[in-house]
Amino acid sequence: MKYLLTGTILSVIGVLLSTFLWSFNQAYVIPGGIGMLFLLGTMVTSGSMVSGDRMRANFSTESADDRKIRNRTTFRLALLGLPSLFTAILIYYLF
C-alpha cells in the first residue's frame, strides 16, 4: 500500500506543479509523464518488450528467487504509476 500512496503523492505533486507552471487546462501533463515513465519501467522489468524466444530463454535461465524479485518490482512500478495515469486521464476528460 505504501507504493500506491507514494504514487498518489507523486500524482498530486505533478498536478500542483503543472498548474503552477501552466494553467489548470494543462494540469494533466506532468502526472501523465510520470505515469508513462513508470508504465515504461513496468514493461521493461516484466520482460514484455522482448521476442518469444528471448522470453523463453530468460524464463529458463532465471531462478525462482530472481523471478519473484522481478515480478515484485514490476508490480511495485505499476502501483507507482497507476495513480498518476488515472489522475491525468481524469483531468484530461473532465476539465
Coordinates of N, CA and C in Angstrom, one line a residue:
M1 N 0.8 -1.2 0.0 CA 0.0 0.0 0.0 C 0.9 1.3 0.0
K2 N 2.1 1.1 0.5 CA 2.9 2.4 0.5 C 3.3 2.8 -0.9
Y3 N 3.4 1.9 -1.8 CA 3.7 2.3 -3.2 C 2.5 3.0 -3.9
L4 N 1.3 2.5 -3.6 CA 0.1 3.2 -4.1 C 0.0 4.6 -3.5
L5 N 0.3 4.7 -2.2 CA 0.3 6.0 -1.5 C 1.4 7.0 -2.1
T6 N 2.5 6.4 -2.3 CA 3.6 7.2 -2.9 C 3.3 7.6 -4.3
G7 N 2.6 6.8 -5.1 CA 2.2 7.1 -6.4 C 1.1 8.2 -6.4
T8 N 0.2 8.2 -5.4 CA -0.8 9.2 -5.3 C -0.2 10.5 -4.9
I9 N 0.8 10.5 -4.0 CA 1.5 11.7 -3.7 C 2.3 12.3 -4.9
L10 N 2.9 11.5 -5.6 CA 3.6 11.9 -6.9 C 2.6 12.6 -7.8
S11 N 1.4 12.0 -7.9 CA 0.4 12.5 -8.8 C -0.1 13.9 -8.4
V12 N -0.3 14.0 -7.1 CA -0.8 15.3 -6.6 C 0.3 16.4 -6.8
I13 N 1.5 16.0 -6.5 CA 2.7 17.0 -6.7 C 2.7 17.3 -8.2
G14 N 2.5 16.4 -9.1 CA 2.6 16.6 -10.5 C 1.5 17.6 -11.0
V15 N 0.3 17.4 -10.4 CA -0.8 18.3 -10.8 C -0.6 19.7 -10.3
L16 N -0.1 19.8 -9.0 CA 0.2 21.1 -8.5 C 1.3 21.8 -9.3
L17 N 2.4 21.1 -9.7 CA 3.5 21.6 -10.5 C 3.0 22.0 -11.9
S18 N 2.2 21.2 -12.5 CA 1.6 21.6 -13.8 C 0.7 22.8 -13.7
T19 N -0.1 22.9 -12.7 CA -0.9 24.0 -12.5 C -0.1 25.3 -12.3
F20 N 1.0 25.1 -11.5 CA 1.8 26.3 -11.3 C 2.6 26.7 -12.5
L21 N 3.1 25.8 -13.3 CA 3.9 26.1 -14.5 C 3.0 26.6 -15.6
W22 N 1.9 25.9 -15.8 CA 0.9 26.3 -16.9 C -0.4 26.6 -16.2
S23 N -1.5 26.5 -16.9 CA -2.8 26.7 -16.3 C -3.4 25.4 -15.9
F24 N -4.5 25.4 -15.3 CA -5.2 24.1 -14.9 C -5.6 23.3 -16.2
N25 N -5.7 24.0 -17.3 CA -6.1 23.3 -18.5 C -5.1 22.3 -19.0
Q26 N -3.8 22.5 -18.5 CA -2.8 21.5 -18.9 C -2.2 20.8 -17.6
A27 N -3.0 20.6 -16.6 CA -2.6 20.0 -15.4 C -2.4 18.5 -15.5
Y28 N -2.7 17.9 -16.6 CA -2.5 16.5 -16.8 C -1.1 16.2 -17.4
V29 N -0.3 17.2 -17.8 CA 0.9 16.9 -18.5 C 1.9 16.2 -17.6
I30 N 2.3 16.7 -16.5 CA 3.3 16.1 -15.6 C 2.8 14.8 -15.0
P31 N 1.6 14.7 -14.5 CA 1.2 13.4 -14.0 C 1.1 12.3 -15.1
G32 N 0.7 12.7 -16.3 CA 0.7 11.8 -17.4 C 2.2 11.3 -17.8
G33 N 3.1 12.2 -17.7 CA 4.5 11.9 -17.9 C 5.0 10.9 -16.9
I34 N 4.7 11.2 -15.6 CA 5.1 10.3 -14.5 C 4.5 9.0 -14.7
G35 N 3.2 8.9 -15.0 CA 2.6 7.6 -15.2 C 3.2 6.8 -16.4
M36 N 3.4 7.5 -17.5 CA 4.0 6.8 -18.6 C 5.4 6.3 -18.3
L37 N 6.2 7.1 -17.6 CA 7.5 6.7 -17.2 C 7.5 5.4 -16.4
F38 N 6.6 5.4 -15.4 CA 6.5 4.1 -14.6 C 5.9 3.0 -15.4
L39 N 5.0 3.3 -16.3 CA 4.5 2.2 -17.2 C 5.6 1.7 -18.1
L40 N 6.4 2.5 -18.6 CA 7.6 2.0 -19.4 C 8.5 1.1 -18.5
G41 N 8.8 1.6 -17.3 CA 9.6 0.8 -16.4 C 8.9 -0.6 -16.1
T42 N 7.6 -0.6 -16.0 CA 6.9 -1.8 -15.8 C 7.0 -2.8 -16.9
M43 N 6.9 -2.2 -18.1 CA 7.1 -3.1 -19.3 C 8.5 -3.6 -19.5
V44 N 9.5 -2.8 -19.1 CA 10.9 -3.3 -19.3 C 11.2 -4.3 -18.2
T45 N 10.8 -4.1 -17.0 CA 11.1 -5.1 -15.9 C 10.3 -6.4 -16.0
S46 N 9.1 -6.3 -16.7 CA 8.3 -7.5 -16.8 C 8.9 -8.4 -17.9
G47 N 9.6 -7.9 -18.8 CA 10.2 -8.7 -19.9 C 9.3 -8.8 -21.1
S48 N 8.3 -7.9 -21.1 CA 7.3 -8.0 -22.2 C 7.8 -7.3 -23.5
M49 N 8.9 -6.7 -23.5 CA 9.4 -6.0 -24.6 C 10.4 -6.8 -25.5
V50 N 10.5 -8.1 -25.2 CA 11.4 -8.9 -25.9 C 10.6 -9.9 -26.8
S51 N 11.2 -10.6 -27.7 CA 10.5 -11.6 -28.5 C 10.3 -12.9 -27.7
G52 N 9.6 -13.8 -28.3 CA 9.2 -15.0 -27.6 C 10.4 -15.9 -27.3
D53 N 11.3 -16.0 -28.2 CA 12.5 -16.9 -27.9 C 13.3 -16.3 -26.8
R54 N 13.5 -15.0 -26.8 CA 14.2 -14.3 -25.7 C 13.5 -14.5 -24.3
M55 N 12.2 -14.4 -24.4 CA 11.4 -14.5 -23.1 C 11.6 -15.9 -22.6
R56 N 11.5 -16.9 -23.5 CA 11.7 -18.3 -23.1 C 13.1 -18.5 -22.5
A57 N 14.1 -18.0 -23.2 CA 15.5 -18.1 -22.7 C 15.6 -17.5 -21.3
N58 N 15.1 -16.3 -21.1 CA 15.2 -15.6 -19.8 C 14.4 -16.4 -18.8
F59 N 13.3 -16.9 -19.1 CA 12.5 -17.7 -18.1 C 13.2 -19.0 -17.7
S60 N 13.9 -19.6 -18.6 CA 14.5 -20.9 -18.3 C 15.9 -20.7 -17.5
T61 N 16.5 -19.5 -17.7 CA 17.8 -19.3 -17.0 C 17.7 -18.6 -15.7
E62 N 16.5 -18.0 -15.4 CA 16.4 -17.3 -14.1 C 15.9 -18.2 -13.0
S63 N 16.3 -18.0 -11.8 CA 15.9 -18.8 -10.7 C 14.5 -18.4 -10.2
A64 N 14.0 -19.1 -9.3 CA 12.7 -18.8 -8.7 C 12.8 -17.5 -7.9
D65 N 13.9 -17.3 -7.2 CA 14.1 -16.1 -6.4 C 14.2 -14.8 -7.4
D66 N 14.9 -15.0 -8.4 CA 15.0 -13.9 -9.4 C 13.7 -13.5 -10.0
R67 N 12.9 -14.6 -10.3 CA 11.6 -14.3 -10.9 C 10.7 -13.6 -9.9
K68 N 10.8 -14.0 -8.7 CA 10.0 -13.4 -7.6 C 10.3 -11.9 -7.4
I69 N 11.6 -11.6 -7.5 CA 12.1 -10.2 -7.4 C 11.6 -9.4 -8.6
R70 N 11.7 -10.0 -9.8 CA 11.3 -9.3 -11.0 C 9.8 -9.0 -11.0
N71 N 9.0 -10.0 -10.6 CA 7.6 -9.8 -10.5 C 7.2 -8.8 -9.4
R72 N 7.9 -8.8 -8.3 CA 7.6 -7.8 -7.3 C 8.0 -6.4 -7.7
T73 N 9.1 -6.2 -8.4 CA 9.5 -4.9 -8.9 C 8.5 -4.4 -10.0
T74 N 8.0 -5.3 -10.8 CA 7.1 -5.0 -11.9 C 5.8 -4.5 -11.2
F75 N 5.3 -5.2 -10.2 CA 4.1 -4.8 -9.5 C 4.2 -3.5 -8.8
R76 N 5.3 -3.3 -8.2 CA 5.6 -2.0 -7.5 C 5.6 -0.8 -8.4
L77 N 6.3 -1.0 -9.5 CA 6.3 0.1 -10.5 C 4.9 0.4 -11.1
A78 N 4.1 -0.7 -11.2 CA 2.7 -0.4 -11.7 C 1.9 0.3 -10.7
L79 N 2.1 0.0 -9.4 CA 1.4 0.7 -8.3 C 1.8 2.1 -8.2
L80 N 3.1 2.4 -8.5 CA 3.6 3.8 -8.5 C 3.0 4.6 -9.7
G81 N 2.8 4.0 -10.8 CA 2.4 4.7 -12.0 C 0.9 4.8 -12.2
L82 N 0.1 3.9 -11.7 CA -1.4 3.9 -11.9 C -2.1 5.1 -11.4
P83 N -1.8 5.6 -10.2 CA -2.5 6.9 -9.7 C -2.2 8.1 -10.6
S84 N -1.0 8.2 -11.1 CA -0.7 9.3 -12.0 C -1.4 9.2 -13.3
L85 N -1.5 8.0 -13.9 CA -2.2 7.8 -15.1 C -3.7 8.1 -15.0
F86 N -4.2 7.6 -13.9 CA -5.6 7.7 -13.6 C -6.0 9.2 -13.4
T87 N -5.1 9.9 -12.7 CA -5.3 11.4 -12.5 C -5.2 12.2 -13.8
A88 N -4.2 11.8 -14.6 CA -4.1 12.5 -15.8 C -5.3 12.3 -16.8
I89 N -5.7 11.1 -16.9 CA -6.9 10.8 -17.7 C -8.2 11.5 -17.2
L90 N -8.3 11.5 -15.8 CA -9.5 12.1 -15.2 C -9.5 13.6 -15.5
I91 N -8.3 14.3 -15.3 CA -8.2 15.7 -15.5 C -8.4 16.0 -17.0
Y92 N -7.9 15.2 -17.9 CA -8.0 15.5 -19.3 C -9.4 15.4 -19.8
Y93 N -10.2 14.4 -19.3 CA -11.5 14.3 -19.8 C -12.6 15.1 -19.1
L94 N -12.3 15.5 -17.8 CA -13.3 16.2 -17.1 C -13.1 17.7 -17.2
F95 N -11.9 18.2 -17.4 CA -11.7 19.6 -17.4 C -11.2 20.1 -18.7

